[in-house]
Amino acid sequence: MGLYLPVGLFILLLIALLMAAGFKTWTGRVRLSFRRVWQVTGVYLALLLASLAVFYALAASGKAETLPVPEKGPGEGGENEYDRILSAYYDALFKGRLEEYQGAELQGKWDFNYPERRLLVRTAEKRPYYGIIAVEEKAADDGRVEARYYNVSLGGGDLFPVNPPEVKLAGEVLEIALPRRKEFMTFFFCQDFTSAQFTGKGVADISSGLYIYHGDHQVLYLKVPRGLEIDTDASIEHSVTFIER
Amino acid sequence: MRAAVECSGLTKAFGSTVAIDNLSFKLPANKITGLIGRNGAGKTTLLKLIAGYLAPTGGSVKVFSENPFNNVRVSANLIFVDDKMTMPQSLNLGEILEAVGGFYENWDHRLARGLLEYFNLNPRQHHHNLSKGMKSTFNMIVGIAARCPLTIFDEPTVGMDAAVRKDFYRALLKDFLQHPRTVFFSSHLLNEISEILDDILLLDQGRCRLYMTKDAVKEFAVGLQGKEEAVAAIAGGSEIFYRKKLGPENLYLVVPNRFSEEELLAARRKGVEVSAVPAEDLCVYLTAKHKGGIDDVFDRN
Amino acid sequence: MMSLTETSVPAVAWKQYRFKTKIYAGNLITLLAAQLLGLLLSFRGVGFSGFSSETVTHKIMYISGDIIVVITLIWAFVVGYNLAGSSFKQDFVFVSNRLSSHLSNIAYLLTSAVIAGVTASLGGILLRVLVVLAYGGQSHFGLFIPPLDLAGGIFAAILYALLVSAGGYLFGMLVQLSRAFIVLVPGLLIGALYMEAKTTGQARLLLDAVNFFVQESSYFLFFVKVFLAVVLGFALVIFFSQRMEVRK
């Protein structure tokens, strides 16, 4: 970082000197009369002013903010509203209260009758599954496996909704078909450094303080009959968490 | 009458080279004065000192009673025309005339456009695309149309052909007669410009060699030609501006014209031809290093 | 006898200023070209980051008009530098003295800075509009700029352009005084930085000089700093050139 600025400035100076040499001959060759140049500049200014009008029209039409990205809160840890939402969500999960928790959104629901004593849970393609698979043993053996798919609700609706997996029962295997991957693109508009030095909303400020909160907090919650033995294979063994109520 | 330009003890040195050496003269207003001299005599340096482009090393120069260096009042009343005038590249000739006209109170735009047309310069052309002679012509048009109380031409006819030069002299003279101003005109073509000149200032090695009216210059010297002894006898001890051997016995001498009518008559009787010396020849003789001119160099061997 | 024209330095400077807005009009075309280039370069973002998991891929583009502003500032430097190189010769062909020449140049640079600052800042707005129109469906953040922030940005951009063009003008005038400065100034700068980096391990000098302006977060103090720097620069130029002769 120490040498980054001077080297950058030096390169800029070089570019400037080269331009200075090139400019003179170039402007000498531009055969536009000054009146025409003024006209062209006027048209350019009009275009810029028109874009300004469009810009504030966009802002007024509510298109300005599609993404309520949280700003970094005060304090070292960057504790903020979203951190609070997430910790409450996981808290509910590990206490087995996700079903009644308001901040969790049900995105998939599968029920199976399964009277057997053993169940193998794995992914369909044997590719690893990185989400959380929570397994809760029901109080009674009712012979039913209930699979629920939850995701955290960030308040502002689903910003980046991920695709839910497919769950199906095939013989003695509960297969999880991995969700199709979703692709997102987000634009972060940063103020020019000329205003950012007063407002603190420039590239450097935004990119260092940025943390995107995703819908990537999905949980596959399995409620299984009492006494059902769950087997796993390599594809999910790291994902499974047993919930004790 | 107040002098337009007044130099006293004016000196300008570039390093160890003295270009203008303790020069003093007064340029009267509303006359056309020719500044004559050989290459390197200091003509351009003197004109640039007057225009305020250069600062004197010693002495002083006054234009309209003021020091011209860094002086906007002098600058507003003076235009310096030469073949190196920087003209804006981005404007065409018509636009330049318009833009430049804004600077000068007496600018005559109709005259400028008229001259432009007369000299076949297309107003849509650009200055840097012109030939050397056309550039000079355009600059001259600017110089005349500006109608500055002090108009300086430094070798303004560079590259112009003879016909254009003739038209230029005529245009200058005509406009001068209608709007008299002080014109200081340097040239090495004295025979061409002598018609329009009132006065001649002959500069030699940064010094004033001669400064008088054109008519006085014509009377200033006489040429004596005849047998060597006879010519020498008449010339006596007077200063010799030029000497040339004509054959084995004959001699041509140019000497100051201090002879009375009788003396000249007597000379003619002795077979000595007495002739006037054209101003341009005299100027060459006066500024020559060798009294015999270039022939000297050959005769010595 | 033709009567002498009475005039004053401000009157002559004003004529020269009007003359310059005509003969240097070509600069506006290069400004336009430079800003359009900046717009083009900015369109794919000044920064890029992203991450990917089993369920999502997320690309993040940082969009800002910084490149447009920087290119505009380079333009401003070049305009200042070239003005120093050509105006002195040009001015004295017609009516001028040293002070009127500088005053008209300062007025010209001020005008250029205003045009540059306004167009550069609005260029950033045009960029935002174009990005939103081109990638309409995508999510974005921080698009809206409060009008006051924008006004502050324009204000600062004008001052930066003025500062940089005054720097270019000073540099250009030094080069007019002696060609040696064209090597001397960058040489001394690099040399000093090198020595400093060698002895202290980092080059604070230039960094501090830049931060002096860039890290000023008060509009008023920023204005004062730029104003003083610009006045100092122009004063130096006027002082240095008082005895400068006109060469052709």
Short mmCIF file of C-alpha atoms in Angstrom, two decimals, chain B residues 2 12 29-30 48 52-55 64 69-73 75-77 79-80 82 84-88 90-91 99-100 102-106 142 147-149 179-181, chain C residues 1-9 12 14-17 19-20 22-26 86 89-100 241-248:
data_model
loop_
_atom_site.label_atom_id
_atom_site.label_comp_id
_atom_site.label_asym_id
_atom_site.label_seq_id
_atom_site.Cartn_x
_atom_site.Cartn_y
_atom_site.Cartn_z
CA ARG B 2 6.17 64.00 -30.04
CA LYS B 12 20.76 44.47 -25.73
CA ALA B 29 5.13 59.91 -35.38
CA ASN B 30 3.13 59.34 -38.56
CA LYS B 48 11.37 43.27 -30.51
CA GLY B 52 8.29 44.96 -25.56
CA TYR B 53 9.03 41.33 -26.31
CA LEU B 54 12.56 41.74 -25.06
CA ALA B 55 13.86 43.65 -22.08
CA PHE B 64 4.53 56.71 -26.78
CA PHE B 69 8.08 45.91 -21.73
CA ASN B 70 5.07 44.34 -20.03
CA ASN B 71 2.95 47.34 -20.89
CA VAL B 72 -0.61 46.70 -21.99
CA ARG B 73 -1.15 50.30 -23.09
CA SER B 75 0.68 46.66 -26.62
CA ALA B 76 -2.81 47.87 -27.43
CA ASN B 77 -1.38 50.53 -29.73
CA ILE B 79 1.25 45.47 -33.80
CA PHE B 80 4.31 43.46 -34.73
CA ASP B 82 6.53 39.13 -39.24
CA LYS B 84 6.50 33.91 -37.60
CA MET B 85 3.31 35.37 -36.14
CA THR B 86 1.64 32.61 -34.17
CA MET B 87 -1.90 32.28 -35.42
CA PRO B 88 -4.43 30.01 -33.74
CA SER B 90 -8.03 25.90 -34.59
CA LEU B 91 -9.58 28.85 -36.39
CA ALA B 99 -11.28 37.12 -33.29
CA VAL B 100 -8.23 39.33 -33.75
CA GLY B 102 -11.71 42.25 -31.09
CA PHE B 103 -8.31 43.28 -29.80
CA TYR B 104 -7.90 46.49 -31.77
CA GLU B 105 -10.02 49.55 -31.42
CA ASN B 106 -9.35 50.82 -34.95
CA VAL B 142 -3.79 41.70 -40.16
CA ARG B 147 -4.55 50.30 -37.87
CA CYS B 148 -2.30 50.50 -34.86
CA PRO B 149 -0.68 53.87 -34.11
CA HIS B 179 -5.10 56.81 -41.70
CA PRO B 180 -1.62 58.12 -40.97
CA ARG B 181 0.28 56.15 -38.37
CA MET C 1 -2.28 61.59 -35.70
CA MET C 2 -4.10 58.47 -34.79
CA SER C 3 -5.30 58.77 -31.23
CA LEU C 4 -3.93 56.27 -28.78
CA THR C 5 -6.17 53.57 -27.42
CA GLU C 6 -6.60 53.70 -23.70
CA THR C 7 -7.01 50.34 -22.03
CA SER C 8 -6.51 48.49 -18.80
CA VAL C 9 -5.26 45.08 -17.77
CA VAL C 12 -7.38 43.28 -22.14
CA TRP C 14 -11.31 39.89 -20.75
CA LYS C 15 -10.69 40.17 -24.51
CA GLN C 16 -8.00 37.52 -24.26
CA TYR C 17 -10.30 35.24 -22.28
CA PHE C 19 -10.33 34.85 -27.61
CA LYS C 20 -9.17 31.74 -25.74
CA LYS C 22 -12.64 30.27 -29.18
CA ILE C 23 -9.14 29.17 -30.09
CA TYR C 24 -8.96 26.45 -27.43
CA ALA C 25 -12.48 25.15 -28.11
CA GLY C 26 -10.88 21.91 -29.32
CA SER C 86 1.08 27.91 -26.15
CA LYS C 89 3.52 32.94 -27.46
CA GLN C 90 0.02 33.41 -28.81
CA ASP C 91 -0.98 36.24 -26.49
CA PHE C 92 1.90 38.53 -27.33
CA VAL C 93 1.18 38.38 -31.04
CA PHE C 94 -1.77 40.58 -30.22
CA VAL C 95 -2.55 42.81 -27.26
CA SER C 96 -1.18 41.53 -23.98
CA ASN C 97 1.06 41.95 -21.04
CA ARG C 98 2.21 39.23 -18.67
CA LEU C 99 -0.44 39.85 -16.06
CA SER C 100 -3.32 40.01 -18.54
CA SER C 241 7.31 35.18 -15.56
CA GLN C 242 7.53 38.89 -14.80
CA ARG C 243 10.84 39.22 -16.60
CA MET C 244 10.28 36.39 -19.04
CA GLU C 245 10.92 37.49 -22.60
CA VAL C 246 8.74 36.55 -25.52
CA ARG C 247 10.44 34.09 -27.81
CA LYS C 248 9.04 33.15 -31.14
#
